[in-house]
CSV table of N, CA and C in Angstrom, one decimal:
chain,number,residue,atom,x,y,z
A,1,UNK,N,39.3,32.9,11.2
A,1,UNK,CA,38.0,33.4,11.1
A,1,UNK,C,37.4,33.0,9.8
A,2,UNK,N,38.2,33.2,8.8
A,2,UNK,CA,37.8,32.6,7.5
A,2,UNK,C,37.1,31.4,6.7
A,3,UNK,N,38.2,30.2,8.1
A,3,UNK,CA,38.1,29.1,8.0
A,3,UNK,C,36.0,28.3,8.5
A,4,UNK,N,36.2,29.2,9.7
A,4,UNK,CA,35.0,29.1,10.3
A,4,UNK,C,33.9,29.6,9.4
A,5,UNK,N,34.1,30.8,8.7
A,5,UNK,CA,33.2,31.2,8.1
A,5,UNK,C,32.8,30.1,7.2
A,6,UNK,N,33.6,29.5,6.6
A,6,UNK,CA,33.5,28.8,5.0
A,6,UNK,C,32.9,27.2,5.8
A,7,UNK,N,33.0,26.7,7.0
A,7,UNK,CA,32.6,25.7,7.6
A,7,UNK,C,31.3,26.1,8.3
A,8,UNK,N,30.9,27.1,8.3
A,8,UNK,CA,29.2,27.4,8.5
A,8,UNK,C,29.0,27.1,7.5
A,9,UNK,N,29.0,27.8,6.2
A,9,UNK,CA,28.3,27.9,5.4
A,9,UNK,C,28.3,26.7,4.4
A,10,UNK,N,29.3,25.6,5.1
A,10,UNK,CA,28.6,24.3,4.3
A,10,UNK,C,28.1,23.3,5.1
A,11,UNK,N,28.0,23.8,6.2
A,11,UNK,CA,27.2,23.5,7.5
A,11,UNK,C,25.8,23.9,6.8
A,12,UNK,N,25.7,25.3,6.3
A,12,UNK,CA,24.1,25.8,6.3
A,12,UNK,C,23.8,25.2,4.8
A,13,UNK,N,24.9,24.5,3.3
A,13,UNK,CA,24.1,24.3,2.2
A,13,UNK,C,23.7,22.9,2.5
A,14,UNK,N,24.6,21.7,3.8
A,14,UNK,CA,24.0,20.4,3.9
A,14,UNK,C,23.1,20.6,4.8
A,15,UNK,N,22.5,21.7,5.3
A,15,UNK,CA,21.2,21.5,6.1
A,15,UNK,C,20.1,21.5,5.1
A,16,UNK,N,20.6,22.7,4.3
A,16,UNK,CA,19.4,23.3,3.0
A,16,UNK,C,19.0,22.0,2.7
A,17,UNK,N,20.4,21.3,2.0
A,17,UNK,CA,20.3,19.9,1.2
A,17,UNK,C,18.9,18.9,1.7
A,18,UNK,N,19.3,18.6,3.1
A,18,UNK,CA,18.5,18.0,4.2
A,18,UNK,C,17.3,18.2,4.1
A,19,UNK,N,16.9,19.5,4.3
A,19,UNK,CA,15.6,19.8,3.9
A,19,UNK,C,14.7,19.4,2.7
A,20,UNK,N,15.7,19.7,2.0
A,20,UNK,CA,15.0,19.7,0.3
A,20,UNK,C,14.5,17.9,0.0
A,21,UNK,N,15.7,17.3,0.9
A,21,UNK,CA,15.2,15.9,0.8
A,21,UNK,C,13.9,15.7,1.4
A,22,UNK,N,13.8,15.8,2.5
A,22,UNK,CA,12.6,15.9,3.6
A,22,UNK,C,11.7,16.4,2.5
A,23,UNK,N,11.6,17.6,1.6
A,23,UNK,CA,10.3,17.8,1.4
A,23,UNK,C,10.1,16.9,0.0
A,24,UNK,N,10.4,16.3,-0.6
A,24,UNK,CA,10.6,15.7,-1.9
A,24,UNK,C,10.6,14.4,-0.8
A,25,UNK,N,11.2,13.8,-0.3
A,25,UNK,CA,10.1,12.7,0.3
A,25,UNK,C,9.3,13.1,0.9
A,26,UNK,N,8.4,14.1,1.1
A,26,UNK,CA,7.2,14.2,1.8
A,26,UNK,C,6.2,14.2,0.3
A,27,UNK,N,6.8,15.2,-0.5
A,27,UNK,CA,5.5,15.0,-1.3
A,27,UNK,C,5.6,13.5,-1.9
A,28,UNK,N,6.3,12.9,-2.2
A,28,UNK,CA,6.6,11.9,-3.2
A,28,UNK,C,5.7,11.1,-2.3
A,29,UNK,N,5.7,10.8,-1.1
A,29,UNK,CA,5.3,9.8,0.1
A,29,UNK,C,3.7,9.9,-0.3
A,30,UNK,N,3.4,11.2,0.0
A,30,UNK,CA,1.5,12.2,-0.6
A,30,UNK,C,1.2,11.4,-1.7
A,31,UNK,N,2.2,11.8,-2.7
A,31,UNK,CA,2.0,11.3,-4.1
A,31,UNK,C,1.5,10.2,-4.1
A,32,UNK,N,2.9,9.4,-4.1
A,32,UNK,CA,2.3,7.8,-3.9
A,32,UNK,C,0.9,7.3,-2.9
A,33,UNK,N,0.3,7.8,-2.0
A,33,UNK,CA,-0.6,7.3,-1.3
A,33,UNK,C,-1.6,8.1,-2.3
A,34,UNK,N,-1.4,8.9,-2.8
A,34,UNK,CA,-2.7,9.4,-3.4
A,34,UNK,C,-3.0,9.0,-4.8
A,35,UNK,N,-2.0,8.2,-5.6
A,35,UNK,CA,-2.5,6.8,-6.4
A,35,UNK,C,-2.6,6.0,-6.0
A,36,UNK,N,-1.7,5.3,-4.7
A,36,UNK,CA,-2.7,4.4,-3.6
A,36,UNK,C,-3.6,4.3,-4.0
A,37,UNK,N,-4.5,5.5,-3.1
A,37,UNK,CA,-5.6,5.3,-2.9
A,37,UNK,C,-6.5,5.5,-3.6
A,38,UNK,N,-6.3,6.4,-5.1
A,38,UNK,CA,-6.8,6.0,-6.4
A,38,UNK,C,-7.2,4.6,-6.9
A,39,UNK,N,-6.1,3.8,-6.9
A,39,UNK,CA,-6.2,2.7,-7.3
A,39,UNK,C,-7.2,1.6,-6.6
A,40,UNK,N,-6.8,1.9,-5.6
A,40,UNK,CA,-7.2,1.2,-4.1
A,40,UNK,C,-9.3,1.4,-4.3
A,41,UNK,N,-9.5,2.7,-4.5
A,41,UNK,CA,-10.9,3.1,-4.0
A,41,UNK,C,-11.4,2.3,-5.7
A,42,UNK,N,-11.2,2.4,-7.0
A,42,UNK,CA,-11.4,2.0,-8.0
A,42,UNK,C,-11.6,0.4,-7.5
A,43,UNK,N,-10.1,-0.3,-7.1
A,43,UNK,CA,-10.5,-1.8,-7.0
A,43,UNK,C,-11.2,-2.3,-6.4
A,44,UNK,N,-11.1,-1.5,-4.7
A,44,UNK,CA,-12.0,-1.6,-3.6
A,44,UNK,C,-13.7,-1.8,-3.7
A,45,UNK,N,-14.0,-0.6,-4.6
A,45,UNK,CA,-15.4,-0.6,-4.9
A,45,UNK,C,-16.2,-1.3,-6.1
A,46,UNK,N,-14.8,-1.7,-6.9
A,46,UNK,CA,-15.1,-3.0,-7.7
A,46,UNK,C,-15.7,-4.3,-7.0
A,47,UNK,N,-14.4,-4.2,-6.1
A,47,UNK,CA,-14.6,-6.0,-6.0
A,47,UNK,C,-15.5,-6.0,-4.3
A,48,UNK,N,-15.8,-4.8,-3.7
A,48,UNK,CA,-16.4,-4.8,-3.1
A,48,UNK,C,-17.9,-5.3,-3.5
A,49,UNK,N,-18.4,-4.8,-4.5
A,49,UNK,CA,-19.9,-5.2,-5.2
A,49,UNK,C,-19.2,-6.5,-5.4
A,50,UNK,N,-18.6,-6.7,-5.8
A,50,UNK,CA,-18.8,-8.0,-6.8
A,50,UNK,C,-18.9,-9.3,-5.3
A,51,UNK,N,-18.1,-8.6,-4.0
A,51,UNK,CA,-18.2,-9.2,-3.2
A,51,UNK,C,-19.9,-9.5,-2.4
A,52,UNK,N,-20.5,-8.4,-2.6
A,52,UNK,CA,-21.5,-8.6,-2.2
A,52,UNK,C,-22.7,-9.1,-3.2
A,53,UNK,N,-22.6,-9.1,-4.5
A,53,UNK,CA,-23.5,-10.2,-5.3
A,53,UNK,C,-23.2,-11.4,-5.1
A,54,UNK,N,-22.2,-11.8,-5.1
A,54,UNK,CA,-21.5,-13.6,-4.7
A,54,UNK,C,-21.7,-14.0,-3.0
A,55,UNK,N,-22.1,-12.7,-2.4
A,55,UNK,CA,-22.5,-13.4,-1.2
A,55,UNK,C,-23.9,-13.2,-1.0
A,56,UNK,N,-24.6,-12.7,-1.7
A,56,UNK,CA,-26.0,-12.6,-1.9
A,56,UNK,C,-26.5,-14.0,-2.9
A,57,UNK,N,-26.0,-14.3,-3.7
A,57,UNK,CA,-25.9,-15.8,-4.3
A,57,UNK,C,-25.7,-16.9,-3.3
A,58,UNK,N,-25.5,-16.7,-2.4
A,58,UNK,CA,-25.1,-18.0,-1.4
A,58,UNK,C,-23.9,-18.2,-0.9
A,59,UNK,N,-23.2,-17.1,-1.4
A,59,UNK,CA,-21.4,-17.7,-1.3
A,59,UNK,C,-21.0,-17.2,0.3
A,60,UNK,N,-20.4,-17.9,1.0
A,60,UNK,CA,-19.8,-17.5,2.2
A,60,UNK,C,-18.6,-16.1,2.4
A,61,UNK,N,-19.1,-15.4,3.0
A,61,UNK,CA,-18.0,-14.4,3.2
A,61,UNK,C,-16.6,-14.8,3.1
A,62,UNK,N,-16.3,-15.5,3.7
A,62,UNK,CA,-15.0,-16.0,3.8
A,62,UNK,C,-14.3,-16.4,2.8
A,63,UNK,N,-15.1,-17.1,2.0
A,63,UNK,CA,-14.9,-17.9,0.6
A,63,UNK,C,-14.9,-16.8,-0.4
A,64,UNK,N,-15.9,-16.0,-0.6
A,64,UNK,CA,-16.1,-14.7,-1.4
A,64,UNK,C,-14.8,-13.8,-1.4
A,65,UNK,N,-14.3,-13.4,0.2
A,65,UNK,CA,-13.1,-12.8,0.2
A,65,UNK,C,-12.3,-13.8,0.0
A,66,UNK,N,-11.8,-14.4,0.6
A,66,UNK,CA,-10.5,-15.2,-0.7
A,66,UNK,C,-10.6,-15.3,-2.8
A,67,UNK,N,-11.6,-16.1,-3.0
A,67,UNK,CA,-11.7,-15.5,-4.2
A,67,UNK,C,-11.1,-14.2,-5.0
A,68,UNK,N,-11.6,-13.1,-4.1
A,68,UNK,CA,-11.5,-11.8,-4.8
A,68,UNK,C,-10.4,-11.1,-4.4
A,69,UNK,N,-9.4,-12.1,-3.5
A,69,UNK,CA,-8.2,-11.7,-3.4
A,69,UNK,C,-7.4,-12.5,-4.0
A,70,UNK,N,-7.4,-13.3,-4.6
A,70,UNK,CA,-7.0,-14.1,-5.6
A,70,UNK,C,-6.5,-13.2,-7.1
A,71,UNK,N,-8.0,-12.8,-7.4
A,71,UNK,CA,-8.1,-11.8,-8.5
A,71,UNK,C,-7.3,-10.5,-7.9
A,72,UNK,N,-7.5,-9.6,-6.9
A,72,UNK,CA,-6.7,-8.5,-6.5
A,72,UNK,C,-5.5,-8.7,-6.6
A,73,UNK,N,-4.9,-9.5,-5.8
A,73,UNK,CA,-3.7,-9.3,-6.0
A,73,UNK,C,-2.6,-9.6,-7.2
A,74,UNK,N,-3.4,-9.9,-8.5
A,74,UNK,CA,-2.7,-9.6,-9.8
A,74,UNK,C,-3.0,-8.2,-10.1
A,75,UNK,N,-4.2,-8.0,-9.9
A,75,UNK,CA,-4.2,-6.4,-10.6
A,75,UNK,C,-3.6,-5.2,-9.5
A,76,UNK,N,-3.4,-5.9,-8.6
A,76,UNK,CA,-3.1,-5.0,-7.1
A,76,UNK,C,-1.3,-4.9,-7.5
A,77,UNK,N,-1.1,-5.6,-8.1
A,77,UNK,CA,0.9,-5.9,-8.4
A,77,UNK,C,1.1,-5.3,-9.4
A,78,UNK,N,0.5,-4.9,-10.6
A,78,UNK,CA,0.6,-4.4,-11.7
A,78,UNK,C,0.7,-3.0,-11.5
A,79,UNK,N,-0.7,-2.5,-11.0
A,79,UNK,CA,-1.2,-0.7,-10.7
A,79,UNK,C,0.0,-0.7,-10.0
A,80,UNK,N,0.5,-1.4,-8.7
A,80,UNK,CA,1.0,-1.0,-7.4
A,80,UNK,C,2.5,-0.6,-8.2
A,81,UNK,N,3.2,-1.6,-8.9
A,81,UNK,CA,4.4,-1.6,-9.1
A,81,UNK,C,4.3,-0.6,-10.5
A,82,UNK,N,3.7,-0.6,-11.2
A,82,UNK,CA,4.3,0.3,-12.2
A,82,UNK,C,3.4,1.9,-11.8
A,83,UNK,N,2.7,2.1,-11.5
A,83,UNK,CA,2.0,3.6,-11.3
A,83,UNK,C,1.8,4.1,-10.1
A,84,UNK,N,2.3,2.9,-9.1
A,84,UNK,CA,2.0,3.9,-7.5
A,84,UNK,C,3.0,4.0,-7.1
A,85,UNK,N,4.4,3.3,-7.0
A,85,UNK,CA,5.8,3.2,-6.5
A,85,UNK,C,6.7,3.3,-7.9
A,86,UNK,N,6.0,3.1,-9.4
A,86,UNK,CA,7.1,2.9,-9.9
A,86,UNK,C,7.6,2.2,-10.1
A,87,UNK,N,8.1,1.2,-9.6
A,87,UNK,CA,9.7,0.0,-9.5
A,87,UNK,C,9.2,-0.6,-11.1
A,88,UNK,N,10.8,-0.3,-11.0
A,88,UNK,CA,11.3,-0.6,-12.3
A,88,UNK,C,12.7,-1.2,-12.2
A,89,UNK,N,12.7,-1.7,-11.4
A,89,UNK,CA,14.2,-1.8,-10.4
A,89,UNK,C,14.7,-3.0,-11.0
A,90,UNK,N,13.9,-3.6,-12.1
A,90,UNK,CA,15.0,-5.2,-12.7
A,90,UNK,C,14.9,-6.1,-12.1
A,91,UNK,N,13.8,-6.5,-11.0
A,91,UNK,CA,13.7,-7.6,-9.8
A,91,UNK,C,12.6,-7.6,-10.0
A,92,UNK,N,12.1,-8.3,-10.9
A,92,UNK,CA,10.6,-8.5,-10.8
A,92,UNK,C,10.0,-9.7,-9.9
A,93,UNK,N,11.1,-11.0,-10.1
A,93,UNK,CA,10.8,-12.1,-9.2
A,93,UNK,C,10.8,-11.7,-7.9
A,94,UNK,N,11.7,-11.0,-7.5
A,94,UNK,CA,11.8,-10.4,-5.9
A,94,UNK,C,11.1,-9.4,-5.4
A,95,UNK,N,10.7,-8.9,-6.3
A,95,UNK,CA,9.6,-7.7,-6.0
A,95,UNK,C,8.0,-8.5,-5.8
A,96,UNK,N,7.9,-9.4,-6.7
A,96,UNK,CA,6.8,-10.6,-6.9
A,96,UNK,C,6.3,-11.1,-5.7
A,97,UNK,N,7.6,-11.9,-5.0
A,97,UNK,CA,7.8,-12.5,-4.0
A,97,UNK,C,7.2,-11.8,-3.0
A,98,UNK,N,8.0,-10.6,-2.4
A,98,UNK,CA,7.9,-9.7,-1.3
A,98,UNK,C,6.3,-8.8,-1.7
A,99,UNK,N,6.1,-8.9,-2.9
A,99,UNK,CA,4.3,-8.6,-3.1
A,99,UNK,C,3.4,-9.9,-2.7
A,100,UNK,N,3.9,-10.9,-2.9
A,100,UNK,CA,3.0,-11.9,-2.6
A,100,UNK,C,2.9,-12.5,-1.2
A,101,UNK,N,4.1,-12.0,-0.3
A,101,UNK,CA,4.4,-12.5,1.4
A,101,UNK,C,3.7,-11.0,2.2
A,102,UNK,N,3.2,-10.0,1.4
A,102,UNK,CA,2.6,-8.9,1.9
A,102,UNK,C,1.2,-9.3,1.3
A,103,UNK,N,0.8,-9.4,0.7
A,103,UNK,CA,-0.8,-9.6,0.4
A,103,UNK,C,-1.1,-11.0,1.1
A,104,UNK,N,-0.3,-11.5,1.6
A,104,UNK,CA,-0.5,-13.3,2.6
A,104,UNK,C,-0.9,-12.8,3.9
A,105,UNK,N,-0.1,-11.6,4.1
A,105,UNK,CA,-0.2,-11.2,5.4
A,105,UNK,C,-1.6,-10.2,5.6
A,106,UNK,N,-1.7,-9.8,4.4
A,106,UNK,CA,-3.1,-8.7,4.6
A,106,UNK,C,-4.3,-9.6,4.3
A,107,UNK,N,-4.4,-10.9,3.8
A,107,UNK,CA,-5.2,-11.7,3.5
A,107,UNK,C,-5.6,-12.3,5.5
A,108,UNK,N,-4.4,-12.5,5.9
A,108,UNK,CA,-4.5,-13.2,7.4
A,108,UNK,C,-5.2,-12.4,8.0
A,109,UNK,N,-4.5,-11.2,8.2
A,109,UNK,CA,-5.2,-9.9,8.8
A,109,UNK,C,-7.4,-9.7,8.8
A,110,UNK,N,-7.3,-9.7,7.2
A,110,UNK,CA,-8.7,-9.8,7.0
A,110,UNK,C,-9.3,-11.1,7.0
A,111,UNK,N,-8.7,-12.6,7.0
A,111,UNK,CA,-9.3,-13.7,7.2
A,111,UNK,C,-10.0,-13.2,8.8
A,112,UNK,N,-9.0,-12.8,9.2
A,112,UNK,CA,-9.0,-12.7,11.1
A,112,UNK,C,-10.2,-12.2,11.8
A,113,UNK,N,-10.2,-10.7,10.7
A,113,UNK,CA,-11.2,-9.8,11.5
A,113,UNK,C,-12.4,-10.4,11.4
A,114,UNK,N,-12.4,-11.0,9.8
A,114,UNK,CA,-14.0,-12.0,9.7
A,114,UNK,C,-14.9,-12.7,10.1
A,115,UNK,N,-13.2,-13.4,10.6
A,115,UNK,CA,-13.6,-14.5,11.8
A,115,UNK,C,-13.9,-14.5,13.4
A,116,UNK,N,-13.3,-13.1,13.8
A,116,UNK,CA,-13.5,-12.7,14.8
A,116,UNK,C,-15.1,-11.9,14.7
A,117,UNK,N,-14.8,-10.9,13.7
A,117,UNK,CA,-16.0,-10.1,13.8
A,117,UNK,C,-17.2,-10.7,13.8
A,118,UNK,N,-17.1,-11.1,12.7
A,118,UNK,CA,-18.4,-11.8,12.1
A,118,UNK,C,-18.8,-13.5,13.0
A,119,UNK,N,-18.3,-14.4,12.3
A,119,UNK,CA,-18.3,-15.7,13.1
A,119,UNK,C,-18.2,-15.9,15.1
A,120,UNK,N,-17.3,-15.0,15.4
A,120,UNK,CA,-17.7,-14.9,17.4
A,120,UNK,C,-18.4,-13.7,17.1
A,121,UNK,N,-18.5,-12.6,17.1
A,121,UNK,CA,-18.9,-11.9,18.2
A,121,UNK,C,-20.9,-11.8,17.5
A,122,UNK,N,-20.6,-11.8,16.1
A,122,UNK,CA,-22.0,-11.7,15.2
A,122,UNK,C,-22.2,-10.5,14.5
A,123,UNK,N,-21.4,-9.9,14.2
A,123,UNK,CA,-21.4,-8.7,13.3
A,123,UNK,C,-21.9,-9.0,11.8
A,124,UNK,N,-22.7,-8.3,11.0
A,124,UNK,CA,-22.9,-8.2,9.9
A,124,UNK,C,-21.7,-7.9,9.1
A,125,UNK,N,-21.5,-9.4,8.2
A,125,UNK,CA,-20.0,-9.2,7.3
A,125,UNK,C,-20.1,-7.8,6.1
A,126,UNK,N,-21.0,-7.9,5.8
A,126,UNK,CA,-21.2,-6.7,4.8
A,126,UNK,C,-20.2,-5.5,5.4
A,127,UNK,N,-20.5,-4.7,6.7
A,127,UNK,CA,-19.9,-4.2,7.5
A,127,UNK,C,-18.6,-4.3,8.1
A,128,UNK,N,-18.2,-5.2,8.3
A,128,UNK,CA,-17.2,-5.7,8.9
A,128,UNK,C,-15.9,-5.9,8.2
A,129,UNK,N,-16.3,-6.5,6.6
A,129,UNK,CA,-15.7,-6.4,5.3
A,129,UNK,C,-15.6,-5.0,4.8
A,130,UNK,N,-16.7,-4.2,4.8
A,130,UNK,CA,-16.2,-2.9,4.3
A,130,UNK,C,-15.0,-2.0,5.2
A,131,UNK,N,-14.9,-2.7,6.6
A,131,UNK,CA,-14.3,-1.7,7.4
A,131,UNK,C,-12.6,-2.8,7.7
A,132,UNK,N,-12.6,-3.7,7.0
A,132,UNK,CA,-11.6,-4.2,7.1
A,132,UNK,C,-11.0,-4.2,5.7
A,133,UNK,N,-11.5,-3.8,5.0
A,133,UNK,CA,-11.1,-3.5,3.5
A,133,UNK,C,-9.8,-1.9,3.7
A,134,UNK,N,-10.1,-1.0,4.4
A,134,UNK,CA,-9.6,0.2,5.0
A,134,UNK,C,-8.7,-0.3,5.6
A,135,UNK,N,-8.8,-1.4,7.0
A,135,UNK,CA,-7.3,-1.9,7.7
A,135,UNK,C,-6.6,-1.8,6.8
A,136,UNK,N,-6.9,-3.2,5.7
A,136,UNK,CA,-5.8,-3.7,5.6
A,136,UNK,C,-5.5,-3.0,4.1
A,137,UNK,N,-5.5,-2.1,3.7
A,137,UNK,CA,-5.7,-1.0,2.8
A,137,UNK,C,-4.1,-0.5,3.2
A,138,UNK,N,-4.3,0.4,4.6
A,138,UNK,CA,-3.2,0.7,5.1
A,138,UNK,C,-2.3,0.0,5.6
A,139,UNK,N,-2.4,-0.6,6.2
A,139,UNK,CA,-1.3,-1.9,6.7
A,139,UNK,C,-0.3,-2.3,5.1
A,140,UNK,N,-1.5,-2.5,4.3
A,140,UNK,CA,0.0,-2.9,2.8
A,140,UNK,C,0.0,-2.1,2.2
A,141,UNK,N,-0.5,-0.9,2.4
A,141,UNK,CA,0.1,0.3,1.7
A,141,UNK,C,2.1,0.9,2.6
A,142,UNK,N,1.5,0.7,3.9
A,142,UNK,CA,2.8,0.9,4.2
A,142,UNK,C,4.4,-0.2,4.3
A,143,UNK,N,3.6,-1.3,3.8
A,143,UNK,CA,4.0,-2.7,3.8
A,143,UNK,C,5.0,-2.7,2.3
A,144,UNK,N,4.0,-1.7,1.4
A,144,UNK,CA,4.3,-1.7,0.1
A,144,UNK,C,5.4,-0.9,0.0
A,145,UNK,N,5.3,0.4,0.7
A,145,UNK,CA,6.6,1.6,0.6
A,145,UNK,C,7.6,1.1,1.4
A,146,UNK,N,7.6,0.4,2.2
A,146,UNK,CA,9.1,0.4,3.0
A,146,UNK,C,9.7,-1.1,2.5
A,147,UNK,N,8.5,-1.8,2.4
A,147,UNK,CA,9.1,-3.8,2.0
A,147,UNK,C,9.4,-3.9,0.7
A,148,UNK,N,8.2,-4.1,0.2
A,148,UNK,CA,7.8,-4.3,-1.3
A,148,UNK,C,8.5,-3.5,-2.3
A,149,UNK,N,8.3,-2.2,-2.3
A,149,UNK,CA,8.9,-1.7,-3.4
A,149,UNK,C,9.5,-0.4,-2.9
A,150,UNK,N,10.9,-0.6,-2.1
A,150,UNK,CA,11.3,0.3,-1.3
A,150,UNK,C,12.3,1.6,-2.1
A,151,UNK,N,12.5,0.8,-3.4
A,151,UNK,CA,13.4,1.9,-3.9
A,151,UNK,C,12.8,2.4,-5.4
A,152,UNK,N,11.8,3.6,-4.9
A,152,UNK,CA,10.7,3.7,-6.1
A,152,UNK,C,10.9,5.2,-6.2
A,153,UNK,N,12.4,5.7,-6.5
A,153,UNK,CA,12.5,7.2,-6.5
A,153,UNK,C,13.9,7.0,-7.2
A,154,UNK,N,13.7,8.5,-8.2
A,154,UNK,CA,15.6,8.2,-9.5
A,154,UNK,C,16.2,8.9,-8.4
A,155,UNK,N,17.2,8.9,-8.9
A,155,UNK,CA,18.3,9.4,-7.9
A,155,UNK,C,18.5,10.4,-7.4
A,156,UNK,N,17.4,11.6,-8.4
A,156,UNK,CA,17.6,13.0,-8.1
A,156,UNK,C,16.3,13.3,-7.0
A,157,UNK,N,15.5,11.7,-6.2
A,157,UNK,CA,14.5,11.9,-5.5
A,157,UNK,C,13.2,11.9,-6.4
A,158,UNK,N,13.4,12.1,-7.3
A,158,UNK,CA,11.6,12.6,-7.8
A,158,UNK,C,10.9,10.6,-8.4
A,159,UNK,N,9.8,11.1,-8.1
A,159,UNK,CA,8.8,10.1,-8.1
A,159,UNK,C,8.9,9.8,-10.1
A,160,UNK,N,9.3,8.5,-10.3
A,160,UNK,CA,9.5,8.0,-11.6
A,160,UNK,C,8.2,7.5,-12.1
């Protein structure tokens, strides 16, 4: 009976445990999206204007967005890696990398919608760019937590 008792009750401190993880990655997950999307709304509405003076100049949407992904994704690697995830992990080249094969892919994503939205169907790009700025917002934000900079917590879980 003793035995049993002492095997619940480390039954019930690795459930506690379990939990405690679950909520420490829940907030940490909060956390991180919510310098995300600090970061994100700061850059976003930077280079969103700047997107729309350079396409009010003459410049082609398409061309305007590449450009200003160009520029993003240096300042998008810097904020991302040291204040939204953290990593500090010693692999800067590999973290680089795997930031640069994720912003390739969110560049395709939004070449796509442009091309579809705007060029076939005739959507106003002003529009179309602001609402595909939001896709692909999320798409590499979750891109960022699980690929890119997957191990962005000390050991005791807490957000570094």
């Amino acid at each position: 009976m003793g035995m049993a008792l002492e095997k619940l009750g480390l039954a019930l401190q690795f459930t506690n445990k379990v939990d405690q993880l679950k909520s420490i990655a829940s907030w940490q997950s909060l956390m991180q999206f919510a310098r995300y999307g600090t970061l994100g709304v700061v850059a976003n509405v930077s280079g969103y204007t700047v997107y729309l003076g350079i396409t009010h100049l003459g410049i082609g949407p398409k061309t305007a967005m590449t450009a200003l992904y160009c520029v993003g994704v240096c300042i998008s690697f810097v904020g991302n890696r040291r204040w939204v995830f953290a990593g500090d992990d010693g692999m800067l080249a590999t973290a680089a990398v795997r930031f640069l094969l994720a912003y390739a892919m969110g560049y395709l994503v939004n070449y796509g919608i442009l091309a579809l939205f705007v060029d076939r169907m005739g959507y106003d790009h002003v529009y179309v760019q602001a609402v595909s700025i939001v896709v692909v917002a999320l798409i590499l934000f979750i891109t960022f937590k699980l690929l890119v900079f997957p191990h962005s917590t000390n050991a005791n879980g807490s957000v570094r």
